[in-house]
Amino acid sequence: MQPEIIQLPEKKLVGISRSMSFLDYQVGELWQSFMPRRSEIENTVAPDLFHVQVNPLHYYFSPEVVFEKWAALEVSAFTSIPEGMQKLIIPGGRYAVFTYRGDGSDAANFFQSIFTDFLPKANLQWENRPQFEVLGEKYKKSSPDSEELIFIPIQDSNYSMDTIL
């Protein structure tokens, strides 16, 4: 697990959001409502899909804590928002970017290892900003050959890859 640490510029997204928890995970329904309507979004930057999680202010991981999930596309401007969709701004900042490969069956373990193993060993602190996955051209739903990028917001700190190698 070797992420790239980047300074991400602000991102403008348009999409559909839904409140849920890990106990009441409705991500399938979210994407089913978004995918047939994605062509309605104007000023798209690329066809890459954004799967975003926006946590409440004092978020802590617990299966029953409610957060917002988004299915969205990046846009260059908010000139027209389709009815039933919303805009979301992901503030710029530092992110650890991980590449996830696989059919998704071990995604929960992958995320857990980021938060419980990689971040502590690298002396990095998670920051409560939107975290997201970018499902680009290499993404193939439920395929073992699928690939996506996972963006985890981190605080400025004394990061060093030497601490984890």
mmCIF file of the C-alpha atoms, coordinates in Angstrom:
data_MODEL
# 
_entry.id   MODEL 
# 
loop_
_atom_site.group_PDB 
_atom_site.id 
_atom_site.type_symbol 
_atom_site.label_atom_id 
_atom_site.label_alt_id 
_atom_site.label_comp_id 
_atom_site.label_asym_id 
_atom_site.label_entity_id 
_atom_site.label_seq_id 
_atom_site.pdbx_PDB_ins_code 
_atom_site.Cartn_x 
_atom_site.Cartn_y 
_atom_site.Cartn_z 
_atom_site.occupancy 
_atom_site.B_iso_or_equiv 
_atom_site.pdbx_formal_charge 
_atom_site.auth_seq_id 
_atom_site.auth_comp_id 
_atom_site.auth_asym_id 
_atom_site.auth_atom_id 
_atom_site.pdbx_PDB_model_num 
ATOM 1   C CA . MET A 1 1   ? 0.000   0.000  0.000   1.00 0.00 ? 1   MET A CA 1 
ATOM 2   C CA . GLN A 1 2   ? 1.960   2.962  -1.306  1.00 0.00 ? 2   GLN A CA 1 
ATOM 3   C CA . PRO A 1 3   ? -0.129  6.128  -1.696  1.00 0.00 ? 3   PRO A CA 1 
ATOM 4   C CA . GLU A 1 4   ? 0.784   9.322  -3.424  1.00 0.00 ? 4   GLU A CA 1 
ATOM 5   C CA . ILE A 1 5   ? 0.509   12.411 -1.206  1.00 0.00 ? 5   ILE A CA 1 
ATOM 6   C CA . ILE A 1 6   ? -0.913  15.322 -3.203  1.00 0.00 ? 6   ILE A CA 1 
ATOM 7   C CA . GLN A 1 7   ? -2.194  18.846 -2.770  1.00 0.00 ? 7   GLN A CA 1 
ATOM 8   C CA . LEU A 1 8   ? -5.636  18.624 -4.369  1.00 0.00 ? 8   LEU A CA 1 
ATOM 9   C CA . PRO A 1 9   ? -7.186  21.748 -5.862  1.00 0.00 ? 9   PRO A CA 1 
ATOM 10  C CA . GLU A 1 10  ? -10.830 22.509 -5.107  1.00 0.00 ? 10  GLU A CA 1 
ATOM 11  C CA . LYS A 1 11  ? -13.267 20.284 -7.023  1.00 0.00 ? 11  LYS A CA 1 
ATOM 12  C CA . LYS A 1 12  ? -16.773 21.242 -8.132  1.00 0.00 ? 12  LYS A CA 1 
ATOM 13  C CA . LEU A 1 13  ? -19.211 18.346 -8.384  1.00 0.00 ? 13  LEU A CA 1 
ATOM 14  C CA . VAL A 1 14  ? -22.842 17.911 -9.384  1.00 0.00 ? 14  VAL A CA 1 
ATOM 15  C CA . GLY A 1 15  ? -24.761 14.827 -8.415  1.00 0.00 ? 15  GLY A CA 1 
ATOM 16  C CA . ILE A 1 16  ? -27.203 13.100 -6.116  1.00 0.00 ? 16  ILE A CA 1 
ATOM 17  C CA . SER A 1 17  ? -26.701 12.602 -2.397  1.00 0.00 ? 17  SER A CA 1 
ATOM 18  C CA . ARG A 1 18  ? -28.266 10.337 0.175   1.00 0.00 ? 18  ARG A CA 1 
ATOM 19  C CA . SER A 1 19  ? -27.953 10.141 3.956   1.00 0.00 ? 19  SER A CA 1 
ATOM 20  C CA . MET A 1 20  ? -27.045 6.689  5.236   1.00 0.00 ? 20  MET A CA 1 
ATOM 21  C CA . SER A 1 21  ? -24.999 4.747  7.742   1.00 0.00 ? 21  SER A CA 1 
ATOM 22  C CA . PHE A 1 22  ? -22.985 1.571  7.390   1.00 0.00 ? 22  PHE A CA 1 
ATOM 23  C CA . LEU A 1 23  ? -25.887 -0.257 9.082   1.00 0.00 ? 23  LEU A CA 1 
ATOM 24  C CA . ASP A 1 24  ? -28.300 1.142  6.482   1.00 0.00 ? 24  ASP A CA 1 
ATOM 25  C CA . TYR A 1 25  ? -25.963 1.301  3.484   1.00 0.00 ? 25  TYR A CA 1 
ATOM 26  C CA . GLN A 1 26  ? -27.969 2.393  0.439   1.00 0.00 ? 26  GLN A CA 1 
ATOM 27  C CA . VAL A 1 27  ? -25.137 2.971  -2.007  1.00 0.00 ? 27  VAL A CA 1 
ATOM 28  C CA . GLY A 1 28  ? -26.652 0.687  -4.673  1.00 0.00 ? 28  GLY A CA 1 
ATOM 29  C CA . GLU A 1 29  ? -29.869 2.698  -4.682  1.00 0.00 ? 29  GLU A CA 1 
ATOM 30  C CA . LEU A 1 30  ? -27.875 5.937  -4.842  1.00 0.00 ? 30  LEU A CA 1 
ATOM 31  C CA . TRP A 1 31  ? -26.025 4.858  -7.985  1.00 0.00 ? 31  TRP A CA 1 
ATOM 32  C CA . GLN A 1 32  ? -29.207 3.449  -9.548  1.00 0.00 ? 32  GLN A CA 1 
ATOM 33  C CA . SER A 1 33  ? -30.821 6.873  -9.194  1.00 0.00 ? 33  SER A CA 1 
ATOM 34  C CA . PHE A 1 34  ? -27.765 8.726  -10.546 1.00 0.00 ? 34  PHE A CA 1 
ATOM 35  C CA . MET A 1 35  ? -26.520 6.716  -13.522 1.00 0.00 ? 35  MET A CA 1 
ATOM 36  C CA . PRO A 1 36  ? -29.573 7.156  -15.805 1.00 0.00 ? 36  PRO A CA 1 
ATOM 37  C CA . ARG A 1 37  ? -29.411 10.935 -15.219 1.00 0.00 ? 37  ARG A CA 1 
ATOM 38  C CA . ARG A 1 38  ? -25.684 11.674 -15.444 1.00 0.00 ? 38  ARG A CA 1 
ATOM 39  C CA . SER A 1 39  ? -25.986 12.906 -19.043 1.00 0.00 ? 39  SER A CA 1 
ATOM 40  C CA . GLU A 1 40  ? -28.145 15.809 -17.781 1.00 0.00 ? 40  GLU A CA 1 
ATOM 41  C CA . ILE A 1 41  ? -25.104 17.397 -16.073 1.00 0.00 ? 41  ILE A CA 1 
ATOM 42  C CA . GLU A 1 42  ? -23.541 20.265 -18.024 1.00 0.00 ? 42  GLU A CA 1 
ATOM 43  C CA . ASN A 1 43  ? -19.902 21.438 -18.050 1.00 0.00 ? 43  ASN A CA 1 
ATOM 44  C CA . THR A 1 44  ? -18.474 18.040 -17.121 1.00 0.00 ? 44  THR A CA 1 
ATOM 45  C CA . VAL A 1 45  ? -14.688 17.919 -16.881 1.00 0.00 ? 45  VAL A CA 1 
ATOM 46  C CA . ALA A 1 46  ? -14.348 14.172 -17.587 1.00 0.00 ? 46  ALA A CA 1 
ATOM 47  C CA . PRO A 1 47  ? -16.516 11.027 -17.577 1.00 0.00 ? 47  PRO A CA 1 
ATOM 48  C CA . ASP A 1 48  ? -14.936 9.869  -14.281 1.00 0.00 ? 48  ASP A CA 1 
ATOM 49  C CA . LEU A 1 49  ? -17.491 9.121  -11.573 1.00 0.00 ? 49  LEU A CA 1 
ATOM 50  C CA . PHE A 1 50  ? -17.016 10.460 -8.047  1.00 0.00 ? 50  PHE A CA 1 
ATOM 51  C CA . HIS A 1 51  ? -18.211 8.408  -5.062  1.00 0.00 ? 51  HIS A CA 1 
ATOM 52  C CA . VAL A 1 52  ? -17.976 10.848 -2.161  1.00 0.00 ? 52  VAL A CA 1 
ATOM 53  C CA . GLN A 1 53  ? -18.532 10.542 1.586   1.00 0.00 ? 53  GLN A CA 1 
ATOM 54  C CA . VAL A 1 54  ? -19.246 13.719 3.551   1.00 0.00 ? 54  VAL A CA 1 
ATOM 55  C CA . ASN A 1 55  ? -19.131 13.132 7.291   1.00 0.00 ? 55  ASN A CA 1 
ATOM 56  C CA . PRO A 1 56  ? -20.890 15.112 10.034  1.00 0.00 ? 56  PRO A CA 1 
ATOM 57  C CA . LEU A 1 57  ? -18.860 17.731 11.902  1.00 0.00 ? 57  LEU A CA 1 
ATOM 58  C CA . HIS A 1 58  ? -17.712 15.584 14.836  1.00 0.00 ? 58  HIS A CA 1 
ATOM 59  C CA . TYR A 1 59  ? -17.568 12.291 12.923  1.00 0.00 ? 59  TYR A CA 1 
ATOM 60  C CA . TYR A 1 60  ? -16.191 9.150  14.477  1.00 0.00 ? 60  TYR A CA 1 
ATOM 61  C CA . PHE A 1 61  ? -16.426 5.710  12.929  1.00 0.00 ? 61  PHE A CA 1 
ATOM 62  C CA . SER A 1 62  ? -19.370 3.724  14.172  1.00 0.00 ? 62  SER A CA 1 
ATOM 63  C CA . PRO A 1 63  ? -21.710 1.600  12.046  1.00 0.00 ? 63  PRO A CA 1 
ATOM 64  C CA . GLU A 1 64  ? -24.779 3.613  13.106  1.00 0.00 ? 64  GLU A CA 1 
ATOM 65  C CA . VAL A 1 65  ? -23.378 7.141  12.494  1.00 0.00 ? 65  VAL A CA 1 
ATOM 66  C CA . VAL A 1 66  ? -25.163 8.821  9.581   1.00 0.00 ? 66  VAL A CA 1 
ATOM 67  C CA . PHE A 1 67  ? -23.168 10.505 6.799   1.00 0.00 ? 67  PHE A CA 1 
ATOM 68  C CA . GLU A 1 68  ? -23.852 11.691 3.236   1.00 0.00 ? 68  GLU A CA 1 
ATOM 69  C CA . LYS A 1 69  ? -22.873 9.640  0.201   1.00 0.00 ? 69  LYS A CA 1 
ATOM 70  C CA . TRP A 1 70  ? -22.721 11.243 -3.228  1.00 0.00 ? 70  TRP A CA 1 
ATOM 71  C CA . ALA A 1 71  ? -22.708 9.936  -6.789  1.00 0.00 ? 71  ALA A CA 1 
ATOM 72  C CA . ALA A 1 72  ? -21.410 12.795 -8.916  1.00 0.00 ? 72  ALA A CA 1 
ATOM 73  C CA . LEU A 1 73  ? -19.423 14.159 -11.840 1.00 0.00 ? 73  LEU A CA 1 
ATOM 74  C CA . GLU A 1 74  ? -16.847 16.938 -11.754 1.00 0.00 ? 74  GLU A CA 1 
ATOM 75  C CA . VAL A 1 75  ? -17.857 20.161 -13.515 1.00 0.00 ? 75  VAL A CA 1 
ATOM 76  C CA . SER A 1 76  ? -15.994 23.295 -14.535 1.00 0.00 ? 76  SER A CA 1 
ATOM 77  C CA . ALA A 1 77  ? -18.853 25.591 -13.466 1.00 0.00 ? 77  ALA A CA 1 
ATOM 78  C CA . PHE A 1 78  ? -22.241 25.459 -11.752 1.00 0.00 ? 78  PHE A CA 1 
ATOM 79  C CA . THR A 1 79  ? -24.180 27.137 -14.573 1.00 0.00 ? 79  THR A CA 1 
ATOM 80  C CA . SER A 1 80  ? -27.116 24.745 -14.516 1.00 0.00 ? 80  SER A CA 1 
ATOM 81  C CA . ILE A 1 81  ? -27.991 22.124 -11.895 1.00 0.00 ? 81  ILE A CA 1 
ATOM 82  C CA . PRO A 1 82  ? -30.517 19.497 -13.057 1.00 0.00 ? 82  PRO A CA 1 
ATOM 83  C CA . GLU A 1 83  ? -33.679 19.242 -10.977 1.00 0.00 ? 83  GLU A CA 1 
ATOM 84  C CA . GLY A 1 84  ? -33.243 16.817 -8.092  1.00 0.00 ? 84  GLY A CA 1 
ATOM 85  C CA . MET A 1 85  ? -29.445 17.158 -8.108  1.00 0.00 ? 85  MET A CA 1 
ATOM 86  C CA . GLN A 1 86  ? -27.188 19.310 -5.949  1.00 0.00 ? 86  GLN A CA 1 
ATOM 87  C CA . LYS A 1 87  ? -23.783 20.893 -6.131  1.00 0.00 ? 87  LYS A CA 1 
ATOM 88  C CA . LEU A 1 88  ? -20.889 19.906 -3.882  1.00 0.00 ? 88  LEU A CA 1 
ATOM 89  C CA . ILE A 1 89  ? -17.545 21.632 -3.463  1.00 0.00 ? 89  ILE A CA 1 
ATOM 90  C CA . ILE A 1 90  ? -14.651 19.502 -2.270  1.00 0.00 ? 90  ILE A CA 1 
ATOM 91  C CA . PRO A 1 91  ? -12.234 21.977 -0.675  1.00 0.00 ? 91  PRO A CA 1 
ATOM 92  C CA . GLY A 1 92  ? -8.641  21.815 -1.755  1.00 0.00 ? 92  GLY A CA 1 
ATOM 93  C CA . GLY A 1 93  ? -6.139  20.256 0.600   1.00 0.00 ? 93  GLY A CA 1 
ATOM 94  C CA . ARG A 1 94  ? -3.730  17.393 1.192   1.00 0.00 ? 94  ARG A CA 1 
ATOM 95  C CA . TYR A 1 95  ? -4.836  13.901 0.288   1.00 0.00 ? 95  TYR A CA 1 
ATOM 96  C CA . ALA A 1 96  ? -3.291  10.463 0.427   1.00 0.00 ? 96  ALA A CA 1 
ATOM 97  C CA . VAL A 1 97  ? -4.275  8.791  -2.851  1.00 0.00 ? 97  VAL A CA 1 
ATOM 98  C CA . PHE A 1 98  ? -4.436  4.999  -2.874  1.00 0.00 ? 98  PHE A CA 1 
ATOM 99  C CA . THR A 1 99  ? -5.028  2.711  -5.843  1.00 0.00 ? 99  THR A CA 1 
ATOM 100 C CA . TYR A 1 100 ? -7.518  -0.046 -5.108  1.00 0.00 ? 100 TYR A CA 1 
ATOM 101 C CA . ARG A 1 101 ? -7.545  -3.049 -7.428  1.00 0.00 ? 101 ARG A CA 1 
ATOM 102 C CA . GLY A 1 102 ? -10.150 -5.773 -7.314  1.00 0.00 ? 102 GLY A CA 1 
ATOM 103 C CA . ASP A 1 103 ? -13.833 -6.628 -7.413  1.00 0.00 ? 103 ASP A CA 1 
ATOM 104 C CA . GLY A 1 104 ? -14.674 -4.766 -4.206  1.00 0.00 ? 104 GLY A CA 1 
ATOM 105 C CA . SER A 1 105 ? -15.093 -7.850 -2.046  1.00 0.00 ? 105 SER A CA 1 
ATOM 106 C CA . ASP A 1 106 ? -12.205 -6.797 0.201   1.00 0.00 ? 106 ASP A CA 1 
ATOM 107 C CA . ALA A 1 107 ? -12.780 -3.022 0.029   1.00 0.00 ? 107 ALA A CA 1 
ATOM 108 C CA . ALA A 1 108 ? -13.799 -2.786 3.697   1.00 0.00 ? 108 ALA A CA 1 
ATOM 109 C CA . ASN A 1 109 ? -10.527 -4.438 4.745   1.00 0.00 ? 109 ASN A CA 1 
ATOM 110 C CA . PHE A 1 110 ? -8.582  -2.128 2.417   1.00 0.00 ? 110 PHE A CA 1 
ATOM 111 C CA . PHE A 1 111 ? -10.174 0.962  3.994   1.00 0.00 ? 111 PHE A CA 1 
ATOM 112 C CA . GLN A 1 112 ? -9.633  -0.413 7.483   1.00 0.00 ? 112 GLN A CA 1 
ATOM 113 C CA . SER A 1 113 ? -5.921  -0.940 6.777   1.00 0.00 ? 113 SER A CA 1 
ATOM 114 C CA . ILE A 1 114 ? -5.625  2.668  5.567   1.00 0.00 ? 114 ILE A CA 1 
ATOM 115 C CA . PHE A 1 115 ? -7.034  4.043  8.822   1.00 0.00 ? 115 PHE A CA 1 
ATOM 116 C CA . THR A 1 116 ? -5.631  1.555  11.337  1.00 0.00 ? 116 THR A CA 1 
ATOM 117 C CA . ASP A 1 117 ? -2.278  0.686  9.777   1.00 0.00 ? 117 ASP A CA 1 
ATOM 118 C CA . PHE A 1 118 ? -1.017  3.022  7.064   1.00 0.00 ? 118 PHE A CA 1 
ATOM 119 C CA . LEU A 1 119 ? -1.984  6.452  8.460   1.00 0.00 ? 119 LEU A CA 1 
ATOM 120 C CA . PRO A 1 120 ? -0.635  5.820  11.998  1.00 0.00 ? 120 PRO A CA 1 
ATOM 121 C CA . LYS A 1 121 ? 2.632   4.304  10.738  1.00 0.00 ? 121 LYS A CA 1 
ATOM 122 C CA . ALA A 1 122 ? 3.145   7.203  8.319   1.00 0.00 ? 122 ALA A CA 1 
ATOM 123 C CA . ASN A 1 123 ? 2.461   9.742  11.091  1.00 0.00 ? 123 ASN A CA 1 
ATOM 124 C CA . LEU A 1 124 ? -0.568  11.068 9.188   1.00 0.00 ? 124 LEU A CA 1 
ATOM 125 C CA . GLN A 1 125 ? -3.851  12.276 10.657  1.00 0.00 ? 125 GLN A CA 1 
ATOM 126 C CA . TRP A 1 126 ? -7.180  11.948 8.888   1.00 0.00 ? 126 TRP A CA 1 
ATOM 127 C CA . GLU A 1 127 ? -8.935  15.278 8.423   1.00 0.00 ? 127 GLU A CA 1 
ATOM 128 C CA . ASN A 1 128 ? -12.713 15.610 8.306   1.00 0.00 ? 128 ASN A CA 1 
ATOM 129 C CA . ARG A 1 129 ? -13.154 16.743 4.724   1.00 0.00 ? 129 ARG A CA 1 
ATOM 130 C CA . PRO A 1 130 ? -14.897 14.789 1.979   1.00 0.00 ? 130 PRO A CA 1 
ATOM 131 C CA . GLN A 1 131 ? -13.195 11.502 1.192   1.00 0.00 ? 131 GLN A CA 1 
ATOM 132 C CA . PHE A 1 132 ? -13.899 9.982  -2.189  1.00 0.00 ? 132 PHE A CA 1 
ATOM 133 C CA . GLU A 1 133 ? -13.187 7.437  -4.846  1.00 0.00 ? 133 GLU A CA 1 
ATOM 134 C CA . VAL A 1 134 ? -12.696 8.259  -8.516  1.00 0.00 ? 134 VAL A CA 1 
ATOM 135 C CA . LEU A 1 135 ? -14.075 5.589  -10.799 1.00 0.00 ? 135 LEU A CA 1 
ATOM 136 C CA . GLY A 1 136 ? -12.251 6.249  -14.057 1.00 0.00 ? 136 GLY A CA 1 
ATOM 137 C CA . GLU A 1 137 ? -11.652 4.330  -17.264 1.00 0.00 ? 137 GLU A CA 1 
ATOM 138 C CA . LYS A 1 138 ? -10.029 1.390  -15.412 1.00 0.00 ? 138 LYS A CA 1 
ATOM 139 C CA . TYR A 1 139 ? -13.070 0.913  -13.170 1.00 0.00 ? 139 TYR A CA 1 
ATOM 140 C CA . LYS A 1 140 ? -15.111 -2.203 -14.023 1.00 0.00 ? 140 LYS A CA 1 
ATOM 141 C CA . LYS A 1 141 ? -17.882 -2.876 -11.539 1.00 0.00 ? 141 LYS A CA 1 
ATOM 142 C CA . SER A 1 142 ? -17.422 -6.198 -9.687  1.00 0.00 ? 142 SER A CA 1 
ATOM 143 C CA . SER A 1 143 ? -14.460 -7.227 -11.864 1.00 0.00 ? 143 SER A CA 1 
ATOM 144 C CA . PRO A 1 144 ? -11.194 -8.525 -10.381 1.00 0.00 ? 144 PRO A CA 1 
ATOM 145 C CA . ASP A 1 145 ? -9.438  -6.334 -12.999 1.00 0.00 ? 145 ASP A CA 1 
ATOM 146 C CA . SER A 1 146 ? -11.130 -3.162 -11.745 1.00 0.00 ? 146 SER A CA 1 
ATOM 147 C CA . GLU A 1 147 ? -9.118  -0.196 -10.507 1.00 0.00 ? 147 GLU A CA 1 
ATOM 148 C CA . GLU A 1 148 ? -10.127 2.998  -8.722  1.00 0.00 ? 148 GLU A CA 1 
ATOM 149 C CA . LEU A 1 149 ? -8.435  5.808  -6.848  1.00 0.00 ? 149 LEU A CA 1 
ATOM 150 C CA . ILE A 1 150 ? -9.235  6.446  -3.183  1.00 0.00 ? 150 ILE A CA 1 
ATOM 151 C CA . PHE A 1 151 ? -8.654  9.976  -1.842  1.00 0.00 ? 151 PHE A CA 1 
ATOM 152 C CA . ILE A 1 152 ? -8.270  10.227 1.947   1.00 0.00 ? 152 ILE A CA 1 
ATOM 153 C CA . PRO A 1 153 ? -8.011  13.773 3.367   1.00 0.00 ? 153 PRO A CA 1 
ATOM 154 C CA . ILE A 1 154 ? -5.044  14.276 5.663   1.00 0.00 ? 154 ILE A CA 1 
ATOM 155 C CA . GLN A 1 155 ? -3.783  17.079 7.886   1.00 0.00 ? 155 GLN A CA 1 
ATOM 156 C CA . ASP A 1 156 ? -0.455  18.745 7.311   1.00 0.00 ? 156 ASP A CA 1 
ATOM 157 C CA . SER A 1 157 ? 2.046   16.859 9.444   1.00 0.00 ? 157 SER A CA 1 
ATOM 158 C CA . ASN A 1 158 ? 5.528   15.449 9.541   1.00 0.00 ? 158 ASN A CA 1 
ATOM 159 C CA . TYR A 1 159 ? 4.847   12.866 6.849   1.00 0.00 ? 159 TYR A CA 1 
ATOM 160 C CA . SER A 1 160 ? 7.671   10.614 5.798   1.00 0.00 ? 160 SER A CA 1 
ATOM 161 C CA . MET A 1 161 ? 7.514   7.450  3.727   1.00 0.00 ? 161 MET A CA 1 
ATOM 162 C CA . ASP A 1 162 ? 10.678  6.379  5.594   1.00 0.00 ? 162 ASP A CA 1 
ATOM 163 C CA . THR A 1 163 ? 8.531   5.758  8.681   1.00 0.00 ? 163 THR A CA 1 
ATOM 164 C CA . ILE A 1 164 ? 6.524   3.041  6.939   1.00 0.00 ? 164 ILE A CA 1 
ATOM 165 C CA . LEU A 1 165 ? 9.112   1.333  4.723   1.00 0.00 ? 165 LEU A CA 1 
# 
